Amino acid sequence: MAKSNKPIFWGLFAAGGTITAFVTPALVLITLFAAMRFNMDMFTYDSIHAFAAWWLGKLIIFGVILVSLWHAAHRLRVTVHDFGVRADKQVAIVVYSLAGLGTLLTLIFLLRI
Amino acid sequence: MSELQQRQIQLEVLRYNPETDTAPRYQTYSVPCLEEWVVLDALNYIKDHLDPTLSYRWSCHMAVCGSCGMMVNGEPKLACKAFIHEYKEGQIKVEPMANFPIERDLVTSVEDFITKLASVKPYLIPKEDKPVSAGEFKQTPAELKKFKQYTLCINCMLCYAACPQYALVPEFLGPAAISMAHRYNQDSRDGGRDQRQEVIASDEGVWECSFVGACSEVCPKHVDPAGALQQIKVASTIDWYKEHLMPWMKK
Amino acid sequence: MNSKPYVREVSKTTWFLSHPRYKRYMAREVTCIFIFAYTFLLIAALGALANGQEAFDAFVLGLGGPLGVLFNVVVLIATVYHSLSWFVVTPQAMPIQMGEEFVAGHIIVNAHYGAWAVVSLIILFWGM
Amino acid sequence: MEIIKADVAIVGAGGAGLRAAIALAEADPKLRIALISKVYPMRSHTCAAEGGAAGVIKSDDSLDLHFSDTVGGGDWLSDQDAVEYFINEAPKELTQLEHWGCPWSREADGSVAVRPFGGMKIKRTWYAADKSGFHILHTLFQTSLKYPSIQRFDEYYATDLLVEDGRCQGLTALEIRSGEMKQFQAGAVIIAAGGGGKMFPFTTNGNIKTGDGMALAYRAGTPLKDMEFVQYHPTGLPNNGILLTEGCRGEGGVLFNKDGRRYLQDYGMGPETPIGQPVLKTMELGPRDRLSQAFWGEQKKGNTVKTPWGDCVLLDMRHLGEKKIDERLPLVRDLCISYLGMDPVKEPIPIRPVVHYMMGGIHTDVQAATRLPGLFAAGECACVSINGANRLGSNSLTELLVFGRRAALSAIAHLQSNQVPSSDTALAAKAKESQNRIQALFDKSNGTESISGLRQEMMDTMEENVGIYRTGEGLAAACEKIAELRQRYANITLTDKTHVYNTDLMQALELGSMLDCAEAVTVGARDRKESRGAHQRLDFTARDDENLLKHSLAHYHPTEPPRIEYLDVVVTKSKPGVRDYSGAKK
């Protein structure tokens, strides 16, 4: 038996699980309020743009999205297995590619802001 | 102290004899149970009075030898700690431990677990050599407490019967074997973690675990194997990042 | 050899229906689908943000409507379930020993709930 | 029949068997060791021992004190040369176990902690909370996994020893999983198969404690020693006999009768000591035989508490407080709550004496050698004897280690004497005999006796006549009854004629072992016309050192009761004296 390489992904999964547990419900509340037009002053271009244009804001956004993606991707890989799909390698390629794509897009978008 | 209450219970037992059966079948026995009895007492009643051919393992009758693990109404239990008074219905279903091959009636095959337990080097690999004549290794109560709960495993294998990942991937080392490795890793006298990592940090080791947590829920001795596995994952991940991203940190 | 062990097959696709604790586990695991989807929503928002005010306003407008609201409500339920199920197991994964005794699990869990509330309030305050 | 060759075969994989196996593997990695047990090692009954293991380690203690406590506790029936060896080896063995990882409870400075036990002048019991035997067993089992030369044969039931040319050269054993008989050929055999408490109905012993190892040696012609000495543990749960460790009293628990009186003061163990301040070797810290006898006295006086499970006295631990009970006696609390529905933190626990341990067993010398060359024995199945007429609590766990290792060393010495094994055909013929004996059980279809029925009659007889106090009349009746049961045993019926995990067959064989042992117990007891330690006769109330400072040796006969021979006790430095457990001693 050899030591596994799973720690790469599991590390991101665990970090993502923790970060999403703390921040995602509140973020969803904000987008929910925005969707409900609960308060027209929130989720405005100016406020968000200001945050995203700030270097630390960029870093925070990138960090949150990065670990959320990889958390979800890794757990999805396990879940697909739990549902009986016995194609772990292929599933891993798909879900990690999705996460990679999301990461790349985030990077591009952030650099353009 | 009140008089002892008695109640007639229908015990539905899964039976299988490889010499006469092609597949397991249920057999129901009507047993006059005292309320203070455990399911094992009911099985012993059957064995002595109704059907001497029923086979099951048991010994201590005090939840420490780990022989009598079985499924009681679908839940992994020690038969000697499954109290009749907790089953309000008139019927109790008793089956051999899930996830293990049935050898005969309620007797399952133990070999897979024993092999896996042995593979994790579940013994002290001393950090330093010390002859017996030099006396004991010192260990403070706090150092003892750090690993103590993991020493309480009685190898009853109920955690394997509860673990769906073991059911789906039989190569998985499983809860009890890995938490026993953790027990030694956490022991202040031990220096064998690196040797054990080769086995427990493999794909068939902790990484097959998805933290269902069922093992810890069913453990009759309140060991927390699920916790041990997560702690190993955290430590192994830190190892990996140190090794690959900060190679200069390597010893 | 008379021995002929009988192996009971476990369904690879429906095993989790056999016990409530497995269902709770699967519910926890599928929250990742919603987190995945929601994160892509955030990425889309970021893309709109990068494309200027017009694009961003259009994005926010698109969020509205029953479908958008429904999506957010479902994701909210899933993420809250994720948070609860994540925090409740932290004492197992990260036990804290102080002196001889381990810190009681419920204290660690409650500390997480407290921190969660603070973080959530900060985010909401910032978002408002 | 498959033949398995080994240098040493060990029967029993509990504390003593595992310790022997490790000692062999460490002494010479080339030795082939066959470790044979009817259960997986961690199921062995060593796991149920709670209180701890005695060994001199603290500076206020001394080997001499351990010696005198043990010899006095055993009512001078212990062989003092054996005790001497035992107390010397004890600290080394317990330290060795610590080096193998045993989670002994600790003092604040990190040294091993000791607790008081009954009949001890000073605290010397090493403990791992109240699961000491469990931790010892698992430490040994797990350590044994290090040695590839230890080949385990789990769930093999030893049926007969192979004795040829006056030497033990192996054994036959039934693989329970397949029902197939195997022949083990070995240069030496060590029996470490535990006691036979299950011949009594009310016992702390597990289901597997059926005296198989004792019967194995006994039937092969080597005698059983001091079988009449059966220890009642004073504190068992009244409904199912679950043990509440002597540690309960060691930590300060006290015993009350129905009037709230600390009745032990009425049985020569007073004066009453203040609650919360136990005094060693006094009151509740008296030895087990005296405490159990005191219970009997209270019962006769009508001072016991009536419960649905019979007469009880009360064990009160409430003053220890929840914290101490949870730290030192967690299993005891769990057992009381689970099996009796009572919490020792909140209420006194009803208890009564329960059959716990057999001081007697296979006769061995101080080297753990039996009279049959090539056969060695250790642990509860053996009688060295260090325990004499009454074992002190926490000496037995240590005994497993000391004499388990000793048996291994003696076996090696025996191998080195390079005796030529008997011919294969001769041994195979012996093995065939054993196989035929088992086959006969399958072939017979007209048996009239039920296994569980005979077992019940045996248990009832033992309970009624061979209890804490015995009479000549009762013992004579018991001898007659057991002889009758042995005859009727020839007529038992196997309901189950299949081969895989045939537990009906196991029970039949175990019943045979128990009946053989029970007869040695009853005959030994009938013929010992004195009161000593755990053997108390209402018709011979005094100890008779003039005639009976002797071990009894029971010699097997297939159809007759055993012949009893007597052997002088080895006395080196402690002449028989008065056992004083009153506060007035010194």
mmCIF file of N, CA, C and O in Angstrom, chain D residues 332-405:
data_model
loop_
_atom_site.group_PDB
_atom_site.id
_atom_site.type_symbol
_atom_site.label_atom_id
_atom_site.label_comp_id
_atom_site.label_asym_id
_atom_site.label_seq_id
_atom_site.Cartn_x
_atom_site.Cartn_y
_atom_site.Cartn_z
ATOM 1 N N VAL D 332 -17.671 -0.319 36.570
ATOM 2 C CA VAL D 332 -18.581 -0.705 37.650
ATOM 3 C C VAL D 332 -19.864 0.126 37.583
ATOM 4 O O VAL D 332 -20.972 -0.391 37.646
ATOM 5 N N ARG D 333 -19.704 1.422 37.385
ATOM 6 C CA ARG D 333 -20.888 2.284 37.317
ATOM 7 C C ARG D 333 -21.757 1.890 36.122
ATOM 8 O O ARG D 333 -22.971 1.740 36.245
ATOM 9 N N ASP D 334 -21.102 1.693 34.981
ATOM 10 C CA ASP D 334 -21.823 1.323 33.772
ATOM 11 C C ASP D 334 -22.559 -0.008 33.954
ATOM 12 O O ASP D 334 -23.731 -0.146 33.592
ATOM 13 N N LEU D 335 -21.890 -0.985 34.576
ATOM 14 C CA LEU D 335 -22.507 -2.302 34.761
ATOM 15 C C LEU D 335 -23.709 -2.214 35.687
ATOM 16 O O LEU D 335 -24.748 -2.821 35.431
ATOM 17 N N CYS D 336 -23.584 -1.439 36.780
ATOM 18 C CA CYS D 336 -24.699 -1.300 37.734
ATOM 19 C C CYS D 336 -25.898 -0.639 37.061
ATOM 20 O O CYS D 336 -27.036 -1.076 37.211
ATOM 21 N N ILE D 337 -25.629 0.411 36.302
ATOM 22 C CA ILE D 337 -26.723 1.126 35.643
ATOM 23 C C ILE D 337 -27.361 0.243 34.576
ATOM 24 O O ILE D 337 -28.578 0.089 34.508
ATOM 25 N N SER D 338 -26.519 -0.386 33.756
ATOM 26 C CA SER D 338 -27.044 -1.170 32.650
ATOM 27 C C SER D 338 -27.795 -2.396 33.111
ATOM 28 O O SER D 338 -28.909 -2.654 32.675
ATOM 29 N N TYR D 339 -27.169 -3.178 33.990
ATOM 30 C CA TYR D 339 -27.733 -4.498 34.277
ATOM 31 C C TYR D 339 -28.620 -4.533 35.515
ATOM 32 O O TYR D 339 -29.317 -5.503 35.744
ATOM 33 N N LEU D 340 -28.542 -3.474 36.344
ATOM 34 C CA LEU D 340 -29.372 -3.492 37.540
ATOM 35 C C LEU D 340 -30.279 -2.258 37.598
ATOM 36 O O LEU D 340 -31.187 -2.188 38.413
ATOM 37 N N GLY D 341 -29.999 -1.291 36.739
ATOM 38 C CA GLY D 341 -30.797 -0.075 36.753
ATOM 39 C C GLY D 341 -30.532 0.780 37.984
ATOM 40 O O GLY D 341 -31.392 1.551 38.408
ATOM 41 N N MET D 342 -29.358 0.630 38.593
ATOM 42 C CA MET D 342 -29.047 1.410 39.788
ATOM 43 C C MET D 342 -27.705 2.106 39.617
ATOM 44 O O MET D 342 -26.762 1.512 39.111
ATOM 45 N N ASP D 343 -27.640 3.346 40.081
ATOM 46 C CA ASP D 343 -26.424 4.130 39.919
ATOM 47 C C ASP D 343 -25.670 4.207 41.240
ATOM 48 O O ASP D 343 -26.182 4.763 42.215
ATOM 49 N N PRO D 344 -24.455 3.642 41.296
ATOM 50 C CA PRO D 344 -23.705 3.644 42.563
ATOM 51 C C PRO D 344 -23.370 5.044 43.076
ATOM 52 O O PRO D 344 -23.046 5.205 44.246
ATOM 53 N N VAL D 345 -23.459 6.044 42.199
ATOM 54 C CA VAL D 345 -23.240 7.419 42.644
ATOM 55 C C VAL D 345 -24.397 7.857 43.539
ATOM 56 O O VAL D 345 -24.233 8.654 44.455
ATOM 57 N N LYS D 346 -25.581 7.287 43.272
ATOM 58 C CA LYS D 346 -26.785 7.760 43.953
ATOM 59 C C LYS D 346 -27.341 6.803 44.990
ATOM 60 O O LYS D 346 -28.085 7.208 45.878
ATOM 61 N N GLU D 347 -27.032 5.494 44.866
ATOM 62 C CA GLU D 347 -27.661 4.564 45.805
ATOM 63 C C GLU D 347 -26.742 3.375 46.075
ATOM 64 O O GLU D 347 -25.889 3.045 45.252
ATOM 65 N N PRO D 348 -26.908 2.734 47.246
ATOM 66 C CA PRO D 348 -26.114 1.532 47.527
ATOM 67 C C PRO D 348 -26.565 0.407 46.595
ATOM 68 O O PRO D 348 -27.738 0.328 46.229
ATOM 69 N N ILE D 349 -25.629 -0.452 46.230
ATOM 70 C CA ILE D 349 -25.905 -1.508 45.263
ATOM 71 C C ILE D 349 -26.048 -2.844 45.986
ATOM 72 O O ILE D 349 -25.162 -3.232 46.755
ATOM 73 N N PRO D 350 -27.160 -3.557 45.764
ATOM 74 C CA PRO D 350 -27.289 -4.889 46.380
ATOM 75 C C PRO D 350 -26.316 -5.866 45.713
ATOM 76 O O PRO D 350 -26.197 -5.892 44.496
ATOM 77 N N ILE D 351 -25.620 -6.628 46.523
ATOM 78 C CA ILE D 351 -24.641 -7.572 45.989
ATOM 79 C C ILE D 351 -24.695 -8.865 46.783
ATOM 80 O O ILE D 351 -25.216 -8.893 47.899
ATOM 81 N N ARG D 352 -24.170 -9.917 46.203
ATOM 82 C CA ARG D 352 -23.999 -11.158 46.957
ATOM 83 C C ARG D 352 -22.796 -11.924 46.430
ATOM 84 O O ARG D 352 -22.360 -11.669 45.302
ATOM 85 N N PRO D 353 -22.242 -12.829 47.236
ATOM 86 C CA PRO D 353 -21.039 -13.549 46.805
ATOM 87 C C PRO D 353 -21.321 -14.409 45.578
ATOM 88 O O PRO D 353 -22.425 -14.934 45.411
ATOM 89 N N VAL D 354 -20.303 -14.558 44.767
ATOM 90 C CA VAL D 354 -20.485 -15.240 43.491
ATOM 91 C C VAL D 354 -19.205 -16.011 43.170
ATOM 92 O O VAL D 354 -18.102 -15.541 43.439
ATOM 93 N N VAL D 355 -19.376 -17.210 42.615
ATOM 94 C CA VAL D 355 -18.217 -18.049 42.277
ATOM 95 C C VAL D 355 -17.338 -17.307 41.270
ATOM 96 O O VAL D 355 -17.809 -16.800 40.263
ATOM 97 N N HIS D 356 -16.033 -17.242 41.585
ATOM 98 C CA HIS D 356 -15.178 -16.338 40.826
ATOM 99 C C HIS D 356 -13.927 -17.005 40.283
ATOM 100 O O HIS D 356 -13.501 -16.738 39.159
ATOM 101 N N TYR D 357 -13.309 -17.869 41.092
ATOM 102 C CA TYR D 357 -11.968 -18.312 40.711
ATOM 103 C C TYR D 357 -11.673 -19.663 41.348
ATOM 104 O O TYR D 357 -12.091 -19.938 42.472
ATOM 105 N N MET D 358 -10.936 -20.493 40.611
ATOM 106 C CA MET D 358 -10.526 -21.781 41.158
ATOM 107 C C MET D 358 -9.051 -21.731 41.531
ATOM 108 O O MET D 358 -8.200 -21.561 40.664
ATOM 109 N N MET D 359 -8.796 -21.846 42.836
ATOM 110 C CA MET D 359 -7.398 -21.852 43.266
ATOM 111 C C MET D 359 -6.711 -23.110 42.743
ATOM 112 O O MET D 359 -5.519 -23.121 42.461
ATOM 113 N N GLY D 360 -7.473 -24.183 42.632
ATOM 114 C CA GLY D 360 -6.909 -25.450 42.178
ATOM 115 C C GLY D 360 -6.727 -25.501 40.677
ATOM 116 O O GLY D 360 -7.114 -24.587 39.951
ATOM 117 N N GLY D 361 -6.118 -26.595 40.233
ATOM 118 C CA GLY D 361 -5.895 -26.759 38.807
ATOM 119 C C GLY D 361 -4.857 -27.822 38.539
ATOM 120 O O GLY D 361 -4.522 -28.612 39.438
ATOM 121 N N ILE D 362 -4.336 -27.805 37.327
ATOM 122 C CA ILE D 362 -3.342 -28.808 36.936
ATOM 123 C C ILE D 362 -2.109 -28.658 37.834
ATOM 124 O O ILE D 362 -1.555 -27.562 37.946
ATOM 125 N N HIS D 363 -1.720 -29.742 38.432
ATOM 126 C CA HIS D 363 -0.583 -29.702 39.355
ATOM 127 C C HIS D 363 0.708 -29.397 38.598
ATOM 128 O O HIS D 363 1.091 -30.131 37.700
ATOM 129 N N THR D 364 1.324 -28.282 38.956
ATOM 130 C CA THR D 364 2.642 -27.989 38.381
ATOM 131 C C THR D 364 3.619 -27.664 39.492
ATOM 132 O O THR D 364 3.220 -27.324 40.617
ATOM 133 N N ASP D 365 4.899 -27.766 39.159
ATOM 134 C CA ASP D 365 5.923 -27.320 40.102
ATOM 135 C C ASP D 365 6.218 -25.847 39.841
ATOM 136 O O ASP D 365 5.547 -25.201 39.027
ATOM 137 N N VAL D 366 7.212 -25.339 40.510
ATOM 138 C CA VAL D 366 7.506 -23.915 40.410
ATOM 139 C C VAL D 366 8.002 -23.553 39.008
ATOM 140 O O VAL D 366 7.979 -22.397 38.595
ATOM 141 N N GLN D 367 8.405 -24.547 38.218
ATOM 142 C CA GLN D 367 8.798 -24.289 36.825
ATOM 143 C C GLN D 367 7.624 -24.389 35.857
ATOM 144 O O GLN D 367 7.835 -24.429 34.649
ATOM 145 N N ALA D 368 6.414 -24.495 36.378
ATOM 146 C CA ALA D 368 5.205 -24.626 35.568
ATOM 147 C C ALA D 368 5.147 -25.953 34.837
ATOM 148 O O ALA D 368 4.387 -26.118 33.886
ATOM 149 N N ALA D 369 5.946 -26.921 35.305
ATOM 150 C CA ALA D 369 5.948 -28.244 34.672
ATOM 151 C C ALA D 369 4.976 -29.165 35.392
ATOM 152 O O ALA D 369 4.898 -29.165 36.619
ATOM 153 N N THR D 370 4.239 -29.955 34.626
ATOM 154 C CA THR D 370 3.350 -30.944 35.226
ATOM 155 C C THR D 370 4.157 -32.221 35.449
ATOM 156 O O THR D 370 5.336 -32.299 35.120
ATOM 157 N N ARG D 371 3.490 -33.224 35.938
ATOM 158 C CA ARG D 371 4.183 -34.503 36.134
ATOM 159 C C ARG D 371 4.368 -35.248 34.823
ATOM 160 O O ARG D 371 5.087 -36.235 34.755
ATOM 161 N N LEU D 372 3.674 -34.795 33.784
ATOM 162 C CA LEU D 372 3.802 -35.436 32.474
ATOM 163 C C LEU D 372 4.888 -34.700 31.685
ATOM 164 O O LEU D 372 4.721 -33.525 31.362
ATOM 165 N N PRO D 373 6.010 -35.361 31.382
ATOM 166 C CA PRO D 373 7.079 -34.668 30.672
ATOM 167 C C PRO D 373 6.565 -34.063 29.364
ATOM 168 O O PRO D 373 5.788 -34.699 28.643
ATOM 169 N N GLY D 374 6.977 -32.852 29.098
ATOM 170 C CA GLY D 374 6.540 -32.189 27.872
ATOM 171 C C GLY D 374 5.258 -31.408 28.036
ATOM 172 O O GLY D 374 4.841 -30.692 27.126
ATOM 173 N N LEU D 375 4.626 -31.525 29.191
ATOM 174 C CA LEU D 375 3.385 -30.775 29.422
ATOM 175 C C LEU D 375 3.589 -29.735 30.519
ATOM 176 O O LEU D 375 4.077 -30.057 31.606
ATOM 177 N N PHE D 376 3.199 -28.513 30.204
ATOM 178 C CA PHE D 376 3.341 -27.392 31.131
ATOM 179 C C PHE D 376 1.985 -26.699 31.246
ATOM 180 O O PHE D 376 1.138 -26.835 30.368
ATOM 181 N N ALA D 377 1.811 -25.966 32.337
ATOM 182 C CA ALA D 377 0.520 -25.290 32.500
ATOM 183 C C ALA D 377 0.717 -23.983 33.243
ATOM 184 O O ALA D 377 1.640 -23.849 34.058
ATOM 185 N N ALA D 378 -0.130 -23.016 32.934
ATOM 186 C CA ALA D 378 -0.041 -21.708 33.592
ATOM 187 C C ALA D 378 -1.404 -21.031 33.603
ATOM 188 O O ALA D 378 -2.252 -21.312 32.761
ATOM 189 N N GLY D 379 -1.565 -20.156 34.566
ATOM 190 C CA GLY D 379 -2.812 -19.404 34.666
ATOM 191 C C GLY D 379 -3.810 -20.105 35.561
ATOM 192 O O GLY D 379 -3.436 -20.970 36.365
ATOM 193 N N GLU D 380 -5.084 -19.742 35.419
ATOM 194 C CA GLU D 380 -6.080 -20.290 36.344
ATOM 195 C C GLU D 380 -6.188 -21.804 36.218
ATOM 196 O O GLU D 380 -6.490 -22.488 37.195
ATOM 197 N N CYS D 381 -5.922 -22.350 35.037
ATOM 198 C CA CYS D 381 -6.054 -23.803 34.867
ATOM 199 C C CYS D 381 -4.977 -24.551 35.634
ATOM 200 O O CYS D 381 -5.089 -25.748 35.857
ATOM 201 N N ALA D 382 -3.907 -23.849 36.017
ATOM 202 C CA ALA D 382 -2.804 -24.499 36.712
ATOM 203 C C ALA D 382 -2.884 -24.222 38.205
ATOM 204 O O ALA D 382 -3.554 -23.305 38.657
ATOM 205 N N CYS D 383 -2.183 -25.063 38.970
ATOM 206 C CA CYS D 383 -2.065 -24.813 40.398
ATOM 207 C C CYS D 383 -0.611 -25.007 40.765
ATOM 208 O O CYS D 383 -0.104 -26.125 40.779
ATOM 209 N N VAL D 384 0.087 -23.879 41.020
ATOM 210 C CA VAL D 384 1.554 -23.958 41.186
ATOM 211 C C VAL D 384 1.979 -24.469 42.556
ATOM 212 O O VAL D 384 2.901 -25.252 42.613
ATOM 213 N N SER D 385 1.522 -24.037 43.708
ATOM 214 C CA SER D 385 0.432 -23.130 43.944
ATOM 215 C C SER D 385 0.907 -21.890 44.689
ATOM 216 O O SER D 385 1.573 -22.016 45.710
ATOM 217 N N ILE D 386 0.574 -20.732 44.154
ATOM 218 C CA ILE D 386 0.866 -19.519 44.921
ATOM 219 C C ILE D 386 -0.375 -19.070 45.681
ATOM 220 O O ILE D 386 -0.289 -18.287 46.617
ATOM 221 N N ASN D 387 -1.546 -19.542 45.249
ATOM 222 C CA ASN D 387 -2.782 -19.006 45.809
ATOM 223 C C ASN D 387 -3.276 -19.750 47.042
ATOM 224 O O ASN D 387 -4.127 -19.255 47.756
ATOM 225 N N GLY D 388 -2.738 -20.950 47.236
ATOM 226 C CA GLY D 388 -3.102 -21.705 48.414
ATOM 227 C C GLY D 388 -4.588 -21.951 48.498
ATOM 228 O O GLY D 388 -5.227 -22.316 47.519
ATOM 229 N N ALA D 389 -5.137 -21.697 49.683
ATOM 230 C CA ALA D 389 -6.542 -21.987 49.917
ATOM 231 C C ALA D 389 -7.434 -20.797 49.603
ATOM 232 O O ALA D 389 -8.647 -20.897 49.647
ATOM 233 N N ASN D 390 -6.823 -19.666 49.323
ATOM 234 C CA ASN D 390 -7.609 -18.477 48.998
ATOM 235 C C ASN D 390 -6.702 -17.474 48.284
ATOM 236 O O ASN D 390 -5.725 -17.007 48.852
ATOM 237 N N ARG D 391 -7.051 -17.164 47.061
ATOM 238 C CA ARG D 391 -6.222 -16.237 46.310
ATOM 239 C C ARG D 391 -6.493 -14.802 46.742
ATOM 240 O O ARG D 391 -7.641 -14.423 46.960
ATOM 241 N N LEU D 392 -5.445 -14.014 46.848
ATOM 242 C CA LEU D 392 -5.622 -12.590 47.104
ATOM 243 C C LEU D 392 -5.974 -11.899 45.794
ATOM 244 O O LEU D 392 -5.396 -12.200 44.748
ATOM 245 N N GLY D 393 -6.904 -10.969 45.901
ATOM 246 C CA GLY D 393 -7.291 -10.203 44.718
ATOM 247 C C GLY D 393 -6.066 -9.547 44.113
ATOM 248 O O GLY D 393 -5.187 -9.074 44.834
ATOM 249 N N SER D 394 -5.991 -9.544 42.782
ATOM 250 C CA SER D 394 -4.932 -8.932 41.976
ATOM 251 C C SER D 394 -3.647 -9.752 41.897
ATOM 252 O O SER D 394 -2.704 -9.338 41.247
ATOM 253 N N ASN D 395 -3.620 -10.951 42.523
ATOM 254 C CA ASN D 395 -2.471 -11.828 42.287
ATOM 255 C C ASN D 395 -2.634 -12.649 41.003
ATOM 256 O O ASN D 395 -1.652 -13.096 40.436
ATOM 257 N N SER D 396 -3.889 -12.852 40.566
ATOM 258 C CA SER D 396 -4.059 -13.782 39.442
ATOM 259 C C SER D 396 -3.614 -13.183 38.112
ATOM 260 O O SER D 396 -3.043 -13.886 37.279
ATOM 261 N N LEU D 397 -3.862 -11.891 37.899
ATOM 262 C CA LEU D 397 -3.408 -11.291 36.650
ATOM 263 C C LEU D 397 -1.889 -11.341 36.555
ATOM 264 O O LEU D 397 -1.314 -11.623 35.509
ATOM 265 N N THR D 398 -1.239 -11.078 37.678
ATOM 266 C CA THR D 398 0.220 -11.158 37.686
ATOM 267 C C THR D 398 0.676 -12.592 37.457
ATOM 268 O O THR D 398 1.656 -12.853 36.765
ATOM 269 N N GLU D 399 -0.077 -13.538 38.054
ATOM 270 C CA GLU D 399 0.286 -14.946 37.910
ATOM 271 C C GLU D 399 0.297 -15.377 36.443
ATOM 272 O O GLU D 399 1.165 -16.135 35.999
ATOM 273 N N LEU D 400 -0.681 -14.866 35.674
ATOM 274 C CA LEU D 400 -0.747 -15.204 34.251
ATOM 275 C C LEU D 400 0.570 -14.878 33.564
ATOM 276 O O LEU D 400 1.073 -15.640 32.743
ATOM 277 N N LEU D 401 1.090 -13.693 33.919
ATOM 278 C CA LEU D 401 2.290 -13.199 33.253
ATOM 279 C C LEU D 401 3.519 -13.966 33.720
ATOM 280 O O LEU D 401 4.299 -14.482 32.920
ATOM 281 N N VAL D 402 3.653 -14.059 35.043
ATOM 282 C CA VAL D 402 4.860 -14.675 35.606
ATOM 283 C C VAL D 402 4.959 -16.138 35.172
ATOM 284 O O VAL D 402 6.005 -16.585 34.692
ATOM 285 N N PHE D 403 3.862 -16.876 35.328
ATOM 286 C CA PHE D 403 3.952 -18.304 35.029
ATOM 287 C C PHE D 403 3.685 -18.615 33.559
ATOM 288 O O PHE D 403 4.079 -19.678 33.070
ATOM 289 N N GLY D 404 3.040 -17.690 32.847
ATOM 290 C CA GLY D 404 2.965 -17.854 31.391
ATOM 291 C C GLY D 404 4.373 -17.852 30.817
ATOM 292 O O GLY D 404 4.759 -18.729 30.033
ATOM 293 N N ARG D 405 5.158 -16.884 31.245
ATOM 294 C CA ARG D 405 6.536 -16.796 30.771
ATOM 295 C C ARG D 405 7.357 -17.991 31.272
ATOM 296 O O ARG D 405 8.131 -18.588 30.522
#
